[in-house]
Coordinates of C-alpha atoms and ligand atoms in Angstrom, one line a residue:
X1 CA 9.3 23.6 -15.0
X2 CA 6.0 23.2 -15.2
X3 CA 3.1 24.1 -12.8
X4 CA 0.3 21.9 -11.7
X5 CA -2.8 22.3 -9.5
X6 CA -2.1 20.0 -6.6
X7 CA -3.8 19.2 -3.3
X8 CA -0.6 19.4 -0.2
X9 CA -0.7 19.4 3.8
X10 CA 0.7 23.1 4.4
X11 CA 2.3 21.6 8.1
X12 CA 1.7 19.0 10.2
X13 CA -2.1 18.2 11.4
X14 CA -3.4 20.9 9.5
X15 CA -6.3 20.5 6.6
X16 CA -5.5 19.7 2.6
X17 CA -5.7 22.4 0.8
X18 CA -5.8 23.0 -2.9
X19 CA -2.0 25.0 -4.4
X20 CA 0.1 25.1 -7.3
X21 CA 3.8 23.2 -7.5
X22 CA 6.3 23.0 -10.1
X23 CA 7.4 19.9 -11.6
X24 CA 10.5 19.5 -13.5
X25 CA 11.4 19.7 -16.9
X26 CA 10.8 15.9 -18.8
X27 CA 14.6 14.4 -19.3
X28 CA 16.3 11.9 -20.9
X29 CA 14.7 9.1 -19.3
X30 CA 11.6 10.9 -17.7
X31 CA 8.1 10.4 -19.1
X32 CA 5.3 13.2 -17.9
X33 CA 2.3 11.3 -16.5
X34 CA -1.6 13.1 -16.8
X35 CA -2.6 11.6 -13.2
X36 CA -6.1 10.7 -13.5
X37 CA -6.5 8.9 -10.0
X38 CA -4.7 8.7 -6.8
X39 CA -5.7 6.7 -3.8
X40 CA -5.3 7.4 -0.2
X41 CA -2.8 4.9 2.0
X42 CA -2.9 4.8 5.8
X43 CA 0.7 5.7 5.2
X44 CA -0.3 9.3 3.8
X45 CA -1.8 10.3 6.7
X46 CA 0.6 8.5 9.1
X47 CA 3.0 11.2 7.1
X48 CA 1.1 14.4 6.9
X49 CA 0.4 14.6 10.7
X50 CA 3.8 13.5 11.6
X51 CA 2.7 10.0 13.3
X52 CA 6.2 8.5 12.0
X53 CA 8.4 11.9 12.9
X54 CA 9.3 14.9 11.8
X55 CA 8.4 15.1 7.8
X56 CA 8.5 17.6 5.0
X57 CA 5.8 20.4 4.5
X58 CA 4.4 21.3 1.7
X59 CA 3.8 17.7 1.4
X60 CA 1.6 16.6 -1.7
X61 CA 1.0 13.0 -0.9
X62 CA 0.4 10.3 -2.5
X63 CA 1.7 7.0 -3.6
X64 CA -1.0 5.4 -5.4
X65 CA -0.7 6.9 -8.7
X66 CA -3.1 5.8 -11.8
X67 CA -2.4 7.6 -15.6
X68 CA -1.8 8.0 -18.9
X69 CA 2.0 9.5 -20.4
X70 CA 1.4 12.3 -22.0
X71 CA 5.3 13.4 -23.0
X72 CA 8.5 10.9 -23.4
X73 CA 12.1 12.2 -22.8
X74 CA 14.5 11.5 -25.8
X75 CA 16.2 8.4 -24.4
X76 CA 12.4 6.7 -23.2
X77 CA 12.4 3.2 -24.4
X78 CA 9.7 1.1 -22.6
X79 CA 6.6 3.8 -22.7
X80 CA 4.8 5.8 -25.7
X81 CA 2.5 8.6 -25.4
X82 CA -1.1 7.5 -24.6
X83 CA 0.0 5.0 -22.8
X84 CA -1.8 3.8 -19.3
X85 CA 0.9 3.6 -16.3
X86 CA 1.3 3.6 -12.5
X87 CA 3.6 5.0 -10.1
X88 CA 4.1 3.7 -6.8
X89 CA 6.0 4.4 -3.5
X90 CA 9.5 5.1 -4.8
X91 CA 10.4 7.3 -8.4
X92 CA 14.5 6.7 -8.0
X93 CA 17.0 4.6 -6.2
X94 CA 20.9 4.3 -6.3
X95 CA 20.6 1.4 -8.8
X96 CA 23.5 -0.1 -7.8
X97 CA 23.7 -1.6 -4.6
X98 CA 22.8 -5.4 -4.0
X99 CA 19.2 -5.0 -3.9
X100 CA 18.6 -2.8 -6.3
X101 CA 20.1 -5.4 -8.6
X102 CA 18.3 -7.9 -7.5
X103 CA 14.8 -6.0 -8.4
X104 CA 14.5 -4.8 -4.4
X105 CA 14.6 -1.2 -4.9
X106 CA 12.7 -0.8 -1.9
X107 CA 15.4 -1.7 0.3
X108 CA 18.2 0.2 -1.5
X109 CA 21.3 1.2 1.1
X110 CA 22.9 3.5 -1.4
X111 CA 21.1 6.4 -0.1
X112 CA 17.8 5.5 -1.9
X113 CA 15.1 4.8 -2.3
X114 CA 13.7 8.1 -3.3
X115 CA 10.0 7.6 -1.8
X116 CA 7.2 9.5 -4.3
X117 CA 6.7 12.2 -1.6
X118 CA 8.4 13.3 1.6
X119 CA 11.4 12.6 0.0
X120 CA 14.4 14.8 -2.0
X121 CA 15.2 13.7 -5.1
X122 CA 18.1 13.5 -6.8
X123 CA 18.0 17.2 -8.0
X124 CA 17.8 18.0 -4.4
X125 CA 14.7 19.3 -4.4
X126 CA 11.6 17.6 -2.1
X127 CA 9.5 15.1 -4.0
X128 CA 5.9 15.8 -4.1
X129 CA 3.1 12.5 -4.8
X130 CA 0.2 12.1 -6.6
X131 CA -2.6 13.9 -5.2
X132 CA -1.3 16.9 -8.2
X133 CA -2.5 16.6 -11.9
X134 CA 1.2 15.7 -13.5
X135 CA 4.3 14.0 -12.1
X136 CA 7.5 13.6 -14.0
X137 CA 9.2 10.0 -13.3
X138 CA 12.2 8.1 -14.6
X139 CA 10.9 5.5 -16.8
X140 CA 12.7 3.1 -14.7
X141 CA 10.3 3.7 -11.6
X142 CA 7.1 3.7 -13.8
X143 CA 5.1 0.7 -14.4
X144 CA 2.4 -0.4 -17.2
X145 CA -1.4 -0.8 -16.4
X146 CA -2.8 -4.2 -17.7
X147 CA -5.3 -3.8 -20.6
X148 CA -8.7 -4.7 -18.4
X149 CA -7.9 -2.9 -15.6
X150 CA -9.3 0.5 -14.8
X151 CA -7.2 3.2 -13.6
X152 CA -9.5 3.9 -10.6
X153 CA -9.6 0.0 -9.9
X154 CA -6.1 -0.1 -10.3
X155 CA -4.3 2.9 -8.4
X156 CA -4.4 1.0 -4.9
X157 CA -2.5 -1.9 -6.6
X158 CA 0.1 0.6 -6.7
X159 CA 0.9 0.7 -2.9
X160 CA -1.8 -1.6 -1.0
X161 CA -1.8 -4.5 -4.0
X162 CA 2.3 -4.7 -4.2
X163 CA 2.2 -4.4 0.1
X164 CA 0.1 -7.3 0.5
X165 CA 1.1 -9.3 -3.0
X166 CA 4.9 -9.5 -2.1
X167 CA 4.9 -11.3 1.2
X168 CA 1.9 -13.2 0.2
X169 CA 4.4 -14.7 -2.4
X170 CA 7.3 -14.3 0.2
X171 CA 6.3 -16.3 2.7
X172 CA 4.9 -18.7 -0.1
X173 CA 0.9 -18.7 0.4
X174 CA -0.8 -21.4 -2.0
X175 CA -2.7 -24.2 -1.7
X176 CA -2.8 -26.0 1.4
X177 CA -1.9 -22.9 3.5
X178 CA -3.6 -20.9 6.1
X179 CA -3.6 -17.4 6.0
X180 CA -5.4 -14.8 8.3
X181 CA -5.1 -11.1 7.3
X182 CA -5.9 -8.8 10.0
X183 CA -7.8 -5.7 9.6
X184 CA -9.9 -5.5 6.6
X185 CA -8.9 -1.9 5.3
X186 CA -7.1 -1.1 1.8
X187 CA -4.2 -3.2 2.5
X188 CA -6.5 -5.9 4.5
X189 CA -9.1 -5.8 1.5
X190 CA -6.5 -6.5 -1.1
X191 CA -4.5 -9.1 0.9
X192 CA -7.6 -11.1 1.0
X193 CA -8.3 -11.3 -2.8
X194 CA -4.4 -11.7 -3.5
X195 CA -4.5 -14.6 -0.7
X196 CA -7.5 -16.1 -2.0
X197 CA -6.7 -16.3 -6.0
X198 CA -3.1 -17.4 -4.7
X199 CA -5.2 -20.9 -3.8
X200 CA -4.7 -19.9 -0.1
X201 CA -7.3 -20.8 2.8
X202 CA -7.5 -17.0 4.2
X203 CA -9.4 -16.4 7.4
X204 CA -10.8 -12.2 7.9
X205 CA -9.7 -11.0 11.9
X206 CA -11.1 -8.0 11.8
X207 CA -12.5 -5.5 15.2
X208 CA -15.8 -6.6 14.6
X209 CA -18.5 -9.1 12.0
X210 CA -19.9 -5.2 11.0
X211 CA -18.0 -6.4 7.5
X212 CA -18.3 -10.0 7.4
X213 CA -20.2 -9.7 4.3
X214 CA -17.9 -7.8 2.0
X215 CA -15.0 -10.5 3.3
X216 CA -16.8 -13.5 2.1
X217 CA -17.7 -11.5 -1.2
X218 CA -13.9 -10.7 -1.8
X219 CA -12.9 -14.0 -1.1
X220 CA -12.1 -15.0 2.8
X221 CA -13.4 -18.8 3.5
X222 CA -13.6 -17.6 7.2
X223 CA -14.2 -14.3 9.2
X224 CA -14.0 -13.5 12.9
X225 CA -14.6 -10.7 15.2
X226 CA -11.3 -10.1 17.3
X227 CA -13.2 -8.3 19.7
X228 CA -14.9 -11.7 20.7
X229 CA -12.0 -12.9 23.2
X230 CA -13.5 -16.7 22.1
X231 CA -11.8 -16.2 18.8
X232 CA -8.2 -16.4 20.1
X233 CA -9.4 -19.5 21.7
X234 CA -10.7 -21.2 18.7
X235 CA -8.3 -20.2 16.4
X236 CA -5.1 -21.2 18.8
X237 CA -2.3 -22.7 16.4
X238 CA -4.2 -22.6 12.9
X239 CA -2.2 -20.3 11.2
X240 CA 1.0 -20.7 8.2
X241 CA 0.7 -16.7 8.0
X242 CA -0.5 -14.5 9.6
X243 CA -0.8 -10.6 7.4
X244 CA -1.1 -7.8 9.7
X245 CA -2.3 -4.9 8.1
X246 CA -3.5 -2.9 11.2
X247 CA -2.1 0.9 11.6
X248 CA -2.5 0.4 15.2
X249 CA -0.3 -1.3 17.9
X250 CA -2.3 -5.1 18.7
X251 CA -1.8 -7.4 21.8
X252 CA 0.6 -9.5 20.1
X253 CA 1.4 -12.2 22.3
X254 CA -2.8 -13.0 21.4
X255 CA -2.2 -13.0 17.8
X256 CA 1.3 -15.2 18.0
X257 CA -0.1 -17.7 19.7
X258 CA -2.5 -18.3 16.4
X259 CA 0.4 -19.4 14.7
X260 CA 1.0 -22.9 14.0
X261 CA 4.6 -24.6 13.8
X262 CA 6.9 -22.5 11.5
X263 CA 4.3 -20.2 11.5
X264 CA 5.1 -16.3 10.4
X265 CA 3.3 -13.1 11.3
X266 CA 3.7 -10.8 8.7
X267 CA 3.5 -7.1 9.5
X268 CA 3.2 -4.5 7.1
X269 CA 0.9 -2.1 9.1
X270 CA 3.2 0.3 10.5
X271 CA 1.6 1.9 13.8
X272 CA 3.0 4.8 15.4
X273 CA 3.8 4.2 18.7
X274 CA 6.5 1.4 19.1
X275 CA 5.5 -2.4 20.3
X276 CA 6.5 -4.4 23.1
X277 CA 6.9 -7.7 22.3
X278 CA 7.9 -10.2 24.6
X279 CA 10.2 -13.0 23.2
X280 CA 8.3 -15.7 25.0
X281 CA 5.3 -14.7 23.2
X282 CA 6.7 -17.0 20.0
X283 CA 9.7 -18.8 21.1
X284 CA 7.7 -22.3 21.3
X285 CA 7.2 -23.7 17.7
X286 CA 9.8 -22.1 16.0
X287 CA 7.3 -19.1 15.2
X288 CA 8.7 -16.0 13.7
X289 CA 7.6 -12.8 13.7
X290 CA 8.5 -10.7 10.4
X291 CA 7.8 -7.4 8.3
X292 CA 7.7 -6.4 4.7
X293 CA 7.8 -3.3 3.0
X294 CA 5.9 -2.7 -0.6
X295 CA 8.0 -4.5 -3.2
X296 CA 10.0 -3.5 -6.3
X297 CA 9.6 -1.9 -9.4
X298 CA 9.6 -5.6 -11.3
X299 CA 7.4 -7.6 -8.8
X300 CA 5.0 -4.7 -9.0
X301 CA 4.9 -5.0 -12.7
X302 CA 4.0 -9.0 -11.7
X303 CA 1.3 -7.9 -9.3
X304 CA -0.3 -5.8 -11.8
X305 CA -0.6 -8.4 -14.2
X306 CA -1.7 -11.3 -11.8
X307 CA -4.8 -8.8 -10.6
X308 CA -5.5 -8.3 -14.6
X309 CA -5.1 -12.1 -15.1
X310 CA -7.7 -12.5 -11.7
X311 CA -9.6 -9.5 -13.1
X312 CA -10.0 -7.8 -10.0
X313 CA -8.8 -4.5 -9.0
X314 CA -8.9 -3.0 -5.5
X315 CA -12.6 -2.1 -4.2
X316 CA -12.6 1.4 -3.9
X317 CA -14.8 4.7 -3.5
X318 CA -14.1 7.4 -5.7
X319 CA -14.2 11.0 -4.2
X320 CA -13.7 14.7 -5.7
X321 CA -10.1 16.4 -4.2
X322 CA -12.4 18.9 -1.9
X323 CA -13.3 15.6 0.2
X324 CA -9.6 14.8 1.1
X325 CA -9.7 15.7 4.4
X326 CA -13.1 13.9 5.1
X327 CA -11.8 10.7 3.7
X328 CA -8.5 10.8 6.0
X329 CA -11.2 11.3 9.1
X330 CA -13.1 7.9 7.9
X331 CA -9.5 5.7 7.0
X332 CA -8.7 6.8 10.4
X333 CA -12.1 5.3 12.1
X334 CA -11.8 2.0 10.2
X335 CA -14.5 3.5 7.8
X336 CA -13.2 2.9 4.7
X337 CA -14.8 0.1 1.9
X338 CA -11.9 -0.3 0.7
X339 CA -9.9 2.8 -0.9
X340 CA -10.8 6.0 -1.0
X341 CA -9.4 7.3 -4.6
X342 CA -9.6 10.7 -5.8
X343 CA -10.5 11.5 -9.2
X344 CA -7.6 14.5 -10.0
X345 CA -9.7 15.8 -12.4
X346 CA -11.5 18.1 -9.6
X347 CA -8.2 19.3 -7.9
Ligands
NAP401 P1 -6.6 1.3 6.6 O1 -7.3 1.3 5.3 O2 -6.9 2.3 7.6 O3 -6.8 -0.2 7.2 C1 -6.3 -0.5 8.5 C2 -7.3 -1.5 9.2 O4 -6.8 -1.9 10.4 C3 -8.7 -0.8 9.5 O5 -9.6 -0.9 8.4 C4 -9.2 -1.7 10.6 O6 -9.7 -2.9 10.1 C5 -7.9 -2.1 11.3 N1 -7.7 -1.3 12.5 C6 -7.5 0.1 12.6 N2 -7.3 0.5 13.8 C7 -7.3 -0.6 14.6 C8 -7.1 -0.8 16.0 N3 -6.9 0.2 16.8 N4 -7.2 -2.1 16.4 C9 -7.4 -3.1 15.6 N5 -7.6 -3.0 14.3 C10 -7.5 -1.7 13.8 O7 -5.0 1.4 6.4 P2 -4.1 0.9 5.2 O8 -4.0 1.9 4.2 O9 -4.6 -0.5 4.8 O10 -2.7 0.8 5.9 C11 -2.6 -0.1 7.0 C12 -1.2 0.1 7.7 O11 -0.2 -0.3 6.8 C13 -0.8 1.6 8.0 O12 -0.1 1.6 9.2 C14 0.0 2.0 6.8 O13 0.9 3.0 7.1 C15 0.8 0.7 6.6 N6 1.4 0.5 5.3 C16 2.6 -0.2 5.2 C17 3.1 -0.5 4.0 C18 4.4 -1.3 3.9 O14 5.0 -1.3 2.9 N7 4.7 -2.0 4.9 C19 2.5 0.0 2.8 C20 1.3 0.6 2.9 C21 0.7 0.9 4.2 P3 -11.0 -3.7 10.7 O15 -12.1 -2.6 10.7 O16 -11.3 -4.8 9.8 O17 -10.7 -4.1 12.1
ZN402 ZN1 0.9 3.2 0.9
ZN403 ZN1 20.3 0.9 -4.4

């Protein structure tokens, strides 16, 4: 075991606060990562007040995890010491089933996945994420950092960049398509650069034009206030996609009804109160209404290097570990340009 200064949620609702936790010995296949960065997800917080349920305290968040390997087990084939790696949502999975076959850990059914944090592991003890100095991973779960990223730039990719990246590609945005994310935040931010170097038309609907600015600048051909009820009116049946990224319950019916023919809305914000959605809303058009979670260990590999080969990373703003709780304040009033990242050299 080894012990590591970490930053963990002692119970629900209640302030981060700097403790020790062990890691476990490096094994066969583990390699030790020196976290340097670790960005803060909407998801993190969701967890560490119990939005989604009942969860598991201590609780070390975490999911967006930038560093370098600083050990190798005996039987590690794919990394080296030095080198610079990321670790995203999940660190095991059954490896068997169907979809972890076909590179979809994320929706493993043989138990799995094992999530980075509010999770047990495999050795039965809870998992614990990347707001800590060290984490021990199975190679298998680790990914490599693209040469030309930073690790600060890159350690949203990690959950916000594979979120957005994988349905993106899913649902097959390109060239001649429409897409509108909604809700510029750290997924919204990064769905909007992914769309746009994807050769996608991508249209910003975000509360208000407060960030018109930044959307242009990260590549959105069009941005409107969905606060302005002339929006819905204008924008009636555009759509091919429609990527929503709020962490809130939205008037759905409104939104559908932007869809064009065989259009899809994508969600991947996951609010905590449960959504009424009337069938009628979509049923004209053959309109569909549709989720995705992250994406696997392979296609996170992919998204990695497409951002390198874009050369863009996430826009973020780095913070020492004693301004955790502030940042989760701000991500939860929509004040966030675009990340918030902690630099784990302060914990
Ligand atoms: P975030 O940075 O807080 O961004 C969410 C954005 O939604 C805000 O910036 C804001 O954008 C908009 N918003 C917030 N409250 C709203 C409201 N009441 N009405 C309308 N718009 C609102 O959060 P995030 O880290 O991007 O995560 C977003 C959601 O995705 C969370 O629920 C998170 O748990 C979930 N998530 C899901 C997955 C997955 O695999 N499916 C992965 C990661 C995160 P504007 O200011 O532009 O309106
Ligand atoms: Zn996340
Ligand atoms: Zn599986």
């Amino acid at each position: 075991m080894t012990t590591v200064a970490a930053y963990a949620a002692p119970a629900a609702k209640a302030p981060l606060e700097r403790t020790t936790i062990e890691r476990r010995p490096v094994g066969e296949a583990d390699v030790l990562i020196d976290i340097k960065f670790a960005g803060i997800c909407h998801s993190d917080i969701h967890q560490a007040r119990e939005g989604w349920g009942p969860a598991a305290f201590p609780m070390v968040p975490g999911h967006e995890i930038a560093g370098v390997v600083s050990e190798v087990g005996p039987g590690v084939t794919e990394f080296q010491v030095g080198d610079r790696v990321g670790v995203g949502c999940m660190v095991d999975s059954c490896r068997e089933c169907d979809n972890c076959k076909d590179g979809l850990e994320q929706f493993c059914t043989g138990g799995g996945p094992v999530w980075t944090y509010n999770s047990t592991g495999k050795d039965g003890r809870p998992t614990l994420g990347g707001y800590a100095e060290k984490i021990v991973v199975d190679e298998k779960y680790v990914v490599r950092v693209p040469d030309g990223l930073s690790l600060d730039e890159a350690a949203p990719l990690l959950c916000a960049g594979i979120t957005t990246y994988s349905p993106l590609k899913h649902w097959n945005a390109g060239p001649g398509k429409k897409v509108a994310v909604v809700g510029l935040g750290g997924l919204g931010h990064m769905g909007v650069k992914i769309a746009h170097a994807l050769g996608a038309e991508v249209t910003v609907l975000s509360q208000s034009l407060r960030k018109k600015d930044d959307g242009l600048k990260l590549g959105a051909d069009h941005y409107y206030a969905t606060a302005d009820p002339e929006t819905f009116t204008s924008l009636k049946g555009t759509f091919d996609i429609i990527l929503n990224t709020v962490s809130a319950p939205l008037d759905f019916p409104a939104y559908l009804s932007l869809l064009r023919r065989d259009g899809a809305m994508v969600n991947v914000g996951l609010p905590e109160e449960a959504v009424d959605i009337p069938l009628r809303s979509f049923f004209g058009g053959r309109r569909s209404i549709s989720s995705s979670n992250i994406g696997g260990i392979q296609e996170t590999q992919e998204m990695l290097d497409f951002c390198a080969a874009h050369g863009f990373g996430a826009e973020i703003e780095l913070i020492a570990a004693d301004r955790i709780n502030e940042a989760y304040e701000r991500v939860v009033a929509s004040d966030v340009r675009y990340r918030f990242v902690i630099d784990t050299s302060t914990i």
